[in-house]
């Protein structure tokens, strides 16, 4: 009888209708950075259903606190917020011990990055990155400053909506995902060339976090809720051909 | 209208953007914040296996190196076993080898580097052994969804000729885009692996 394979079966086929295409000319940089050939679809092997494992002791105690993890001589300026949610797979099961990494601009839309030349100033007390592992329920949370929008060179008048970048590493290499989270009600969302690379409206809504008044810290921080769905792994009911070795 | 099983939809991918280093490689962005940084050296002094360096560039459709890419690799240990519970092959785990690393292309030269070991062979589907390979995942500004590929070794001709994944590529002429060339330089073994995103000699990318 199959044993732990039930927990680590093959991942369901990726549904590309929810994802942006590689070639999306409204986002100009994709034009020379998108393959012209079709992807070649693989039946998964151990190479795709396994992935690196991260341990809690590899992370520091302030790694999920962007308000404090780069504070030098005071607190960063901006809206104090908590972001929290669940990482699940497509079958609704919690993804445990997933590594969630986030990065963002400061309250004025300026990134702490040597290549960012935007005129809005660096905040000396804000770094802009954090990371955490999900718990047994797939739950994660971090605290930060709400990022500001910023201009970028696509069309000359293009501005990004406020957003936080996410990278998630789950149980299998096939689940690896990078995305961006937006904020409910931001009027720039419908004008963003990067968000517009996704044509599926429901998929776009899935990237917009919601104000969560149930999780605010009174007289301290607002809260936003953002759930993430990774590819589901399916139980192998009748055969065990993936594990060719045994 | 058919009744369908309801499932959640996978969260949509978005580009990592030009400042991906802030979150995933802050030192490359220009600042130090975490005590423990994830990086491009996969080995410790105790790790078993032949030490190798993997080096190359990511090239866009105009032939220009992509200088803001982030690359992750995932591989088996020298015995051909992944450090993950789903790998139930009867082979020894190397506790000093996670099998995962993260590197960036240099802002000036566009070159990325990993220090690792040469992986052993892993059992594939239906009892067909896979040739030694390293799994690559590439993200950058202008890449809307991370690109998956595999690197194989030029000096494993026999194993490569039997590899079930290489043999799945119908266009034989494209298989060579996954072969890294072995070079020996100052006593170091270097595998040179350039990734071409678009155009002539475009690297094979997989939907895994």
Short mmCIF file of N, CA, C and O in Angstrom, two decimals, chain A residues 58-70 83 98-105 111-112 126-134 140-145 163-169 176 178-179 228, chain B residues 19-27 29 31-38 102:
data_model
loop_
_atom_site.label_atom_id
_atom_site.label_comp_id
_atom_site.label_asym_id
_atom_site.label_seq_id
_atom_site.Cartn_x
_atom_site.Cartn_y
_atom_site.Cartn_z
N UNK A 58 16.44 28.76 11.09
CA UNK A 58 17.20 29.48 10.07
C UNK A 58 16.74 30.94 9.95
O UNK A 58 17.40 31.75 9.29
N UNK A 59 15.59 31.25 10.53
CA UNK A 59 15.06 32.61 10.43
C UNK A 59 15.28 33.33 11.76
O UNK A 59 15.33 32.71 12.82
N UNK A 60 15.40 34.65 11.69
CA UNK A 60 15.60 35.45 12.89
C UNK A 60 14.26 35.86 13.49
O UNK A 60 13.23 35.83 12.81
N UNK A 61 14.27 36.26 14.78
CA UNK A 61 13.02 36.59 15.46
C UNK A 61 12.28 37.80 14.87
O UNK A 61 11.06 37.92 15.05
N UNK A 62 12.98 38.69 14.19
CA UNK A 62 12.32 39.87 13.61
C UNK A 62 12.12 39.75 12.10
O UNK A 62 11.75 40.71 11.44
N UNK A 63 12.39 38.56 11.56
CA UNK A 63 12.34 38.42 10.10
C UNK A 63 10.95 38.71 9.54
O UNK A 63 10.82 39.09 8.38
N UNK A 64 9.89 38.54 10.34
CA UNK A 64 8.54 38.82 9.82
C UNK A 64 8.01 40.16 10.34
O UNK A 64 6.80 40.40 10.33
N UNK A 65 8.90 41.00 10.83
CA UNK A 65 8.46 42.31 11.35
C UNK A 65 9.21 43.41 10.60
O UNK A 65 10.29 43.84 11.01
N UNK A 66 8.62 43.88 9.50
CA UNK A 66 9.31 44.87 8.66
C UNK A 66 9.31 46.26 9.30
O UNK A 66 10.04 47.14 8.87
N UNK A 67 8.47 46.43 10.34
CA UNK A 67 8.50 47.71 11.06
C UNK A 67 9.77 47.79 11.93
O UNK A 67 10.39 48.85 12.04
N UNK A 68 10.18 46.67 12.47
CA UNK A 68 11.32 46.67 13.39
C UNK A 68 12.62 46.12 12.82
O UNK A 68 13.69 46.39 13.36
N UNK A 69 12.56 45.33 11.75
CA UNK A 69 13.78 44.59 11.38
C UNK A 69 14.87 45.41 10.71
O UNK A 69 15.96 44.89 10.44
N UNK A 70 14.59 46.69 10.43
CA UNK A 70 15.67 47.55 9.94
C UNK A 70 15.66 48.90 10.68
O UNK A 70 16.33 49.84 10.28
N UNK A 83 -0.29 42.06 7.73
CA UNK A 83 -0.81 41.27 6.62
C UNK A 83 -0.79 39.81 7.07
O UNK A 83 0.22 39.34 7.61
N UNK A 98 5.68 26.24 4.68
CA UNK A 98 6.05 26.89 3.42
C UNK A 98 6.86 28.14 3.75
O UNK A 98 6.56 28.85 4.71
N UNK A 99 7.88 28.40 2.94
CA UNK A 99 8.66 29.62 3.11
C UNK A 99 7.98 30.74 2.33
O UNK A 99 7.80 30.63 1.12
N UNK A 100 7.58 31.79 3.06
CA UNK A 100 6.95 32.95 2.43
C UNK A 100 7.93 34.12 2.57
O UNK A 100 8.31 34.47 3.69
N UNK A 101 8.34 34.68 1.46
CA UNK A 101 9.27 35.81 1.48
C UNK A 101 8.57 37.01 0.82
O UNK A 101 7.91 36.84 -0.20
N UNK A 102 8.73 38.18 1.43
CA UNK A 102 8.05 39.38 0.91
C UNK A 102 9.05 40.52 0.77
O UNK A 102 10.03 40.58 1.51
N UNK A 103 8.81 41.41 -0.20
CA UNK A 103 9.62 42.62 -0.33
C UNK A 103 8.77 43.73 -0.93
O UNK A 103 7.79 43.46 -1.61
N UNK A 104 9.15 44.96 -0.67
CA UNK A 104 8.29 46.09 -1.04
C UNK A 104 9.06 47.41 -0.96
O UNK A 104 10.13 47.50 -0.39
N UNK A 105 8.41 48.46 -1.52
CA UNK A 105 8.91 49.83 -1.39
C UNK A 105 8.49 50.40 -0.03
O UNK A 105 7.66 49.82 0.68
N UNK A 111 12.29 52.09 -3.25
CA UNK A 111 12.89 50.81 -2.86
C UNK A 111 14.31 51.00 -2.33
O UNK A 111 15.06 51.82 -2.89
N UNK A 112 14.67 50.23 -1.33
CA UNK A 112 16.06 50.21 -0.88
C UNK A 112 16.84 49.25 -1.79
O UNK A 112 17.01 48.07 -1.49
N UNK A 126 13.66 51.81 7.41
CA UNK A 126 12.87 50.78 6.72
C UNK A 126 13.71 50.05 5.69
O UNK A 126 14.30 50.66 4.80
N UNK A 127 13.77 48.72 5.83
CA UNK A 127 14.51 47.89 4.88
C UNK A 127 13.62 47.47 3.73
O UNK A 127 13.90 47.71 2.57
N UNK A 128 12.50 46.79 4.05
CA UNK A 128 11.54 46.43 3.01
C UNK A 128 11.52 44.96 2.65
O UNK A 128 11.00 44.60 1.59
N UNK A 129 12.07 44.10 3.50
CA UNK A 129 11.93 42.67 3.22
C UNK A 129 11.68 41.89 4.51
O UNK A 129 12.06 42.33 5.60
N UNK A 130 11.03 40.76 4.34
CA UNK A 130 10.73 39.90 5.48
C UNK A 130 10.49 38.49 5.01
O UNK A 130 10.38 38.23 3.80
N UNK A 131 10.42 37.55 5.96
CA UNK A 131 10.19 36.15 5.58
C UNK A 131 9.68 35.39 6.79
O UNK A 131 9.91 35.78 7.94
N UNK A 132 8.99 34.30 6.52
CA UNK A 132 8.38 33.50 7.60
C UNK A 132 8.04 32.13 7.05
O UNK A 132 8.00 31.92 5.84
N UNK A 133 7.76 31.19 7.99
CA UNK A 133 7.28 29.86 7.61
C UNK A 133 5.83 29.75 8.03
O UNK A 133 5.45 30.23 9.12
N UNK A 134 5.00 29.10 7.22
CA UNK A 134 3.61 28.90 7.62
C UNK A 134 3.55 27.86 8.75
O UNK A 134 4.41 26.98 8.85
N UNK A 140 0.17 32.39 7.98
CA UNK A 140 1.36 33.25 8.07
C UNK A 140 0.92 34.64 8.46
O UNK A 140 -0.23 35.03 8.24
N UNK A 141 1.82 35.43 9.02
CA UNK A 141 1.53 36.85 9.27
C UNK A 141 2.82 37.62 9.36
O UNK A 141 3.87 37.08 9.71
N UNK A 142 2.75 38.89 8.99
CA UNK A 142 3.89 39.79 9.19
C UNK A 142 3.36 41.19 9.40
O UNK A 142 2.18 41.47 9.18
N UNK A 143 4.24 42.07 9.86
CA UNK A 143 3.86 43.45 10.13
C UNK A 143 4.73 44.34 9.25
O UNK A 143 5.92 44.05 9.06
N UNK A 144 4.15 45.40 8.72
CA UNK A 144 4.94 46.27 7.83
C UNK A 144 4.35 47.67 7.75
O UNK A 144 3.41 48.01 8.48
N UNK A 145 4.92 48.48 6.85
CA UNK A 145 4.42 49.81 6.50
C UNK A 145 3.77 49.67 5.13
O UNK A 145 4.36 49.06 4.23
N UNK A 163 1.88 47.75 -3.79
CA UNK A 163 1.92 46.29 -3.85
C UNK A 163 3.05 45.75 -3.00
O UNK A 163 4.02 46.44 -2.72
N UNK A 164 2.90 44.51 -2.61
CA UNK A 164 3.96 43.78 -1.90
C UNK A 164 4.27 42.52 -2.71
O UNK A 164 3.36 41.78 -3.10
N UNK A 165 5.55 42.30 -2.99
CA UNK A 165 5.98 41.11 -3.74
C UNK A 165 6.03 39.90 -2.80
O UNK A 165 6.42 40.05 -1.64
N UNK A 166 5.67 38.74 -3.35
CA UNK A 166 5.71 37.49 -2.58
C UNK A 166 6.47 36.42 -3.34
O UNK A 166 6.28 36.28 -4.57
N UNK A 167 7.25 35.62 -2.63
CA UNK A 167 7.81 34.38 -3.19
C UNK A 167 7.43 33.27 -2.21
O UNK A 167 7.60 33.42 -1.00
N UNK A 168 6.89 32.17 -2.73
CA UNK A 168 6.44 31.08 -1.87
C UNK A 168 7.07 29.76 -2.32
O UNK A 168 7.03 29.41 -3.50
N UNK A 169 7.65 29.07 -1.36
CA UNK A 169 8.21 27.75 -1.64
C UNK A 169 7.45 26.72 -0.80
O UNK A 169 7.44 26.80 0.43
N UNK A 176 6.52 26.16 -6.90
CA UNK A 176 7.26 27.42 -6.73
C UNK A 176 6.50 28.56 -7.40
O UNK A 176 6.10 28.45 -8.57
N UNK A 178 6.05 33.06 -7.63
CA UNK A 178 6.29 34.47 -7.28
C UNK A 178 5.08 35.26 -7.74
O UNK A 178 4.55 35.02 -8.83
N UNK A 179 4.61 36.17 -6.89
CA UNK A 179 3.45 36.97 -7.27
C UNK A 179 3.52 38.33 -6.58
O UNK A 179 4.53 38.68 -5.96
N UNK A 228 -3.27 32.59 -0.16
CA UNK A 228 -2.50 32.15 -1.33
C UNK A 228 -2.86 30.69 -1.61
O UNK A 228 -3.01 29.89 -0.68
N UNK B 19 13.60 44.55 -8.70
CA UNK B 19 14.16 44.68 -7.34
C UNK B 19 13.97 43.41 -6.52
O UNK B 19 13.93 43.44 -5.29
N UNK B 20 13.86 42.29 -7.22
CA UNK B 20 13.67 40.99 -6.57
C UNK B 20 14.74 40.73 -5.51
O UNK B 20 14.50 40.05 -4.51
N UNK B 21 15.92 41.33 -5.71
CA UNK B 21 17.04 41.10 -4.77
C UNK B 21 16.71 41.58 -3.37
O UNK B 21 17.24 41.04 -2.39
N UNK B 22 15.88 42.62 -3.24
CA UNK B 22 15.57 43.14 -1.91
C UNK B 22 15.05 42.02 -1.02
O UNK B 22 15.48 41.86 0.12
N UNK B 23 14.13 41.25 -1.57
CA UNK B 23 13.53 40.21 -0.75
C UNK B 23 14.34 38.93 -0.70
O UNK B 23 14.40 38.25 0.33
N UNK B 24 14.96 38.57 -1.83
CA UNK B 24 15.54 37.23 -1.93
C UNK B 24 17.06 37.23 -1.84
O UNK B 24 17.66 36.18 -1.62
N UNK B 25 17.68 38.39 -2.03
CA UNK B 25 19.14 38.48 -1.94
C UNK B 25 19.51 39.91 -1.55
O UNK B 25 20.11 40.65 -2.33
N UNK B 26 19.13 40.33 -0.31
CA UNK B 26 19.28 41.74 0.06
C UNK B 26 20.70 42.29 -0.07
O UNK B 26 20.88 43.46 -0.38
N UNK B 27 21.71 41.44 0.11
CA UNK B 27 23.08 41.96 -0.03
C UNK B 27 23.34 42.42 -1.46
O UNK B 27 24.06 43.39 -1.67
N UNK B 29 21.08 43.68 -3.34
CA UNK B 29 20.36 44.96 -3.47
C UNK B 29 21.17 46.10 -2.86
O UNK B 29 20.94 47.26 -3.19
N UNK B 31 22.19 46.08 0.82
CA UNK B 31 22.09 46.25 2.27
C UNK B 31 22.06 44.90 2.98
O UNK B 31 21.82 43.87 2.37
N UNK B 32 22.34 44.96 4.28
CA UNK B 32 22.45 43.75 5.08
C UNK B 32 21.35 43.80 6.13
O UNK B 32 21.25 44.76 6.88
N UNK B 33 20.51 42.78 6.16
CA UNK B 33 19.38 42.82 7.11
C UNK B 33 19.20 41.51 7.85
O UNK B 33 18.95 41.52 9.05
N UNK B 34 19.33 40.37 7.18
CA UNK B 34 19.10 39.09 7.84
C UNK B 34 20.41 38.53 8.40
O UNK B 34 21.47 38.68 7.79
N UNK B 35 20.29 37.85 9.52
CA UNK B 35 21.48 37.22 10.09
C UNK B 35 21.94 36.07 9.19
O UNK B 35 23.11 35.84 8.99
N UNK B 36 20.96 35.32 8.68
CA UNK B 36 21.25 34.15 7.88
C UNK B 36 20.72 34.39 6.46
O UNK B 36 19.52 34.54 6.28
N UNK B 37 21.63 34.44 5.51
CA UNK B 37 21.21 34.69 4.13
C UNK B 37 21.26 33.41 3.30
O UNK B 37 22.19 32.61 3.45
N UNK B 38 20.28 33.21 2.45
CA UNK B 38 20.31 32.09 1.53
C UNK B 38 21.15 32.48 0.33
O UNK B 38 21.01 33.59 -0.19
N UNK B 102 20.44 29.67 -4.32
CA UNK B 102 19.85 30.85 -4.97
C UNK B 102 20.98 31.77 -5.38
O UNK B 102 21.84 32.10 -4.57
#
